[in-house]
PDB file of C-alpha atoms in Angstrom:
ATOM      1  CA  HIS A   1      -5.715  -6.931   7.574  1.00 65.00           C
ATOM      2  CA  THR A   2      -6.082  -3.454   6.088  1.00 70.00           C
ATOM      3  CA  PRO A   3      -3.654  -1.250   8.017  1.00 71.00           C
ATOM      4  CA  MET A   4      -4.268   1.924   6.022  1.00 75.00           C
ATOM      5  CA  VAL A   5      -8.066   1.996   6.303  1.00 77.00           C
ATOM      6  CA  ARG A   6      -8.990   5.093   8.236  1.00 76.00           C
ATOM      7  CA  LEU A   7     -11.778   4.776  10.784  1.00 73.00           C
ATOM      8  CA  PRO A   8     -12.948   7.092  13.549  1.00 72.00           C
ATOM      9  CA  GLU A   9     -11.439   6.337  16.953  1.00 75.00           C
ATOM     10  CA  GLU A  10     -14.688   5.042  18.450  1.00 78.00           C
ATOM     11  CA  ASP A  11     -15.923   1.660  19.666  1.00 84.00           C
ATOM     12  CA  VAL A  12     -18.954   1.871  17.384  1.00 85.00           C
ATOM     13  CA  VAL A  13     -18.687   3.193  13.837  1.00 80.00           C
ATOM     14  CA  PHE A  14     -21.620   4.028  11.590  1.00 80.00           C
ATOM     15  CA  VAL A  15     -20.924   3.736   7.883  1.00 79.00           C
ATOM     16  CA  PHE A  16     -23.172   5.451   5.403  1.00 77.00           C
ATOM     17  CA  ASN A  17     -22.968   6.517   1.808  1.00 77.00           C
ATOM     18  CA  LEU A  18     -24.612   9.563   0.311  1.00 78.00           C
ATOM     19  CA  ILE A  19     -25.273   9.249  -3.410  1.00 81.00           C
ATOM     20  CA  ARG A  20     -26.600  12.318  -5.175  1.00 81.00           C
ATOM     21  CA  ILE A  21     -27.348  12.391  -8.883  1.00 83.00           C
ATOM     22  CA  PRO A  22     -28.105  15.662 -10.686  1.00 83.00           C
ATOM     23  CA  PRO A  23     -31.556  15.669 -12.263  1.00 82.00           C
ATOM     24  CA  SER A  24     -30.141  16.746 -15.628  1.00 82.00           C
ATOM     25  CA  ASN A  25     -26.943  17.137 -17.618  1.00 86.00           C
ATOM     26  CA  ASP A  26     -26.591  20.692 -16.286  1.00 88.00           C
ATOM     27  CA  ALA A  27     -22.939  21.372 -15.411  1.00 90.00           C
ATOM     28  CA  ALA A  28     -23.844  24.209 -13.035  1.00 92.00           C
ATOM     29  CA  THR A  29     -26.182  21.958 -11.043  1.00 90.00           C
ATOM     30  CA  ALA A  30     -23.547  19.221 -10.855  1.00 88.00           C
ATOM     31  CA  ALA A  31     -20.903  21.739  -9.713  1.00 89.00           C
ATOM     32  CA  ARG A  32     -23.263  23.067  -7.025  1.00 91.00           C
ATOM     33  CA  MET A  33     -23.937  19.545  -5.784  1.00 90.00           C
ATOM     34  CA  VAL A  34     -20.202  18.750  -5.625  1.00 87.00           C
ATOM     35  CA  ALA A  35     -19.638  21.950  -3.622  1.00 91.00           C
ATOM     36  CA  GLU A  36     -22.461  20.930  -1.255  1.00 91.00           C
ATOM     37  CA  ASN A  37     -20.868  17.467  -0.904  1.00 88.00           C
ATOM     38  CA  ARG A  38     -17.596  19.133   0.033  1.00 89.00           C
ATOM     39  CA  ALA A  39     -19.281  21.350   2.624  1.00 92.00           C
ATOM     40  CA  LEU A  40     -20.984  18.310   4.142  1.00 89.00           C
ATOM     41  CA  TYR A  41     -17.681  16.408   4.239  1.00 88.00           C
ATOM     42  CA  ASP A  42     -15.988  19.337   6.000  1.00 91.00           C
ATOM     43  CA  ARG A  43     -18.727  19.332   8.671  1.00 92.00           C
ATOM     44  CA  ILE A  44     -18.433  15.577   9.139  1.00 86.00           C
ATOM     45  CA  ARG A  45     -14.636  15.777   9.372  1.00 87.00           C
ATOM     46  CA  GLU A  46     -14.883  18.543  11.995  1.00 89.00           C
ATOM     47  CA  ALA A  47     -17.131  16.221  14.026  1.00 86.00           C
ATOM     48  CA  GLY A  48     -14.518  13.447  13.896  1.00 81.00           C
ATOM     49  CA  GLY A  49     -15.780  11.516  10.886  1.00 82.00           C
ATOM     50  CA  VAL A  50     -13.699  10.287   7.996  1.00 80.00           C
ATOM     51  CA  GLN A  51     -14.386   9.655   4.352  1.00 79.00           C
ATOM     52  CA  TYR A  52     -14.190   6.393   2.508  1.00 73.00           C
ATOM     53  CA  PRO A  53     -11.491   7.379   0.020  1.00 67.00           C
ATOM     54  CA  VAL A  54     -13.763   7.558  -2.998  1.00 69.00           C
ATOM     55  CA  GLY A  55     -15.896  10.603  -3.416  1.00 70.00           C
ATOM     56  CA  ALA A  56     -17.415  13.217  -5.651  1.00 69.00           C
ATOM     57  CA  PHE A  57     -15.048  16.064  -4.868  1.00 76.00           C
ATOM     58  CA  ALA A  58     -11.341  16.652  -5.163  1.00 79.00           C
ATOM     59  CA  MET A  59      -9.130  16.073  -2.145  1.00 83.00           C
ATOM     60  CA  SER A  60      -5.949  18.129  -1.855  1.00 83.00           C
ATOM     61  CA  PRO A  61      -2.676  16.697  -0.524  1.00 82.00           C
ATOM     62  CA  PHE A  62      -3.498  18.504   2.735  1.00 86.00           C
ATOM     63  CA  ASP A  63      -6.923  16.822   2.865  1.00 85.00           C
ATOM     64  CA  TRP A  64      -5.255  13.417   2.480  1.00 84.00           C
ATOM     65  CA  GLU A  65      -2.680  14.269   5.122  1.00 86.00           C
ATOM     66  CA  VAL A  66      -5.452  15.138   7.574  1.00 85.00           C
ATOM     67  CA  HIS A  67      -7.413  12.053   6.549  1.00 83.00           C
ATOM     68  CA  PHE A  68      -4.546   9.593   7.145  1.00 84.00           C
ATOM     69  CA  GLY A  69      -3.113  11.450  10.148  1.00 85.00           C
ATOM     70  CA  SER A  70      -0.038   9.777  11.605  1.00 87.00           C
ATOM     71  CA  ARG A  71      -0.065   7.180   8.820  1.00 86.00           C
ATOM     72  CA  TRP A  72       0.402   9.808   6.103  1.00 88.00           C
ATOM     73  CA  PRO A  73       4.198   9.338   5.831  1.00 90.00           C
ATOM     74  CA  GLN A  74       3.696   5.560   5.613  1.00 88.00           C
ATOM     75  CA  LEU A  75       1.183   5.968   2.797  1.00 85.00           C
ATOM     76  CA  ARG A  76       3.395   8.389   0.862  1.00 85.00           C
ATOM     77  CA  GLU A  77       6.353   6.010   1.174  1.00 89.00           C
ATOM     78  CA  ALA A  78       4.233   3.081  -0.018  1.00 86.00           C
ATOM     79  CA  ARG A  79       3.103   5.141  -3.030  1.00 85.00           C
ATOM     80  CA  ARG A  80       6.700   6.079  -3.886  1.00 87.00           C
ATOM     81  CA  ARG A  81       7.865   2.496  -3.524  1.00 91.00           C
ATOM     82  CA  TYR A  82       5.048   0.572  -5.197  1.00 88.00           C
ATOM     83  CA  ASP A  83       3.589   3.145  -7.598  1.00 86.00           C
ATOM     84  CA  PRO A  84       6.414   5.501  -8.619  1.00 85.00           C
ATOM     85  CA  GLY A  85       4.614   6.357 -11.871  1.00 84.00           C
ATOM     86  CA  ASP A  86       1.440   7.373 -10.006  1.00 78.00           C
ATOM     87  CA  LEU A  87      -0.616   4.976 -12.121  1.00 79.00           C
ATOM     88  CA  LEU A  88      -2.835   3.163  -9.618  1.00 74.00           C
ATOM     89  CA  ALA A  89      -4.896   6.069  -8.342  1.00 69.00           C
ATOM     90  CA  PRO A  90      -3.646   9.344  -9.858  1.00 62.00           C
ATOM     91  CA  GLY A  91      -6.742  11.247  -8.729  1.00 62.00           C
ATOM     92  CA  TYR A  92      -5.803  10.766  -5.073  1.00 65.00           C
ATOM     93  CA  ASN A  93      -3.187  13.519  -5.318  1.00 66.00           C
ATOM     94  CA  VAL A  94      -0.990  11.791  -2.713  1.00 67.00           C
ATOM     95  CA  SER A  95       2.468  12.036  -4.261  1.00 61.00           C
TER      96      SER A  95
END
């Protein structure tokens, strides 16, 4: 009942979550960890994986287009229709 959930096109799907917390309040360490998260995501995406749409790095409109594939136009239309003020999830950068 969730038509926009993006899953790999496989019979068996493994779901995992990687949670990394910087050991201190050091902005440089946090930025490095976010960059490492992004690099890991890029490797996973190249291997056919997808991301649960909540993460610790920014996704560009192009990233979302790749993520949703052929359903991208449907998602953009739903956002325009039901959230014209971009209030529900402005960080998704989908508009």
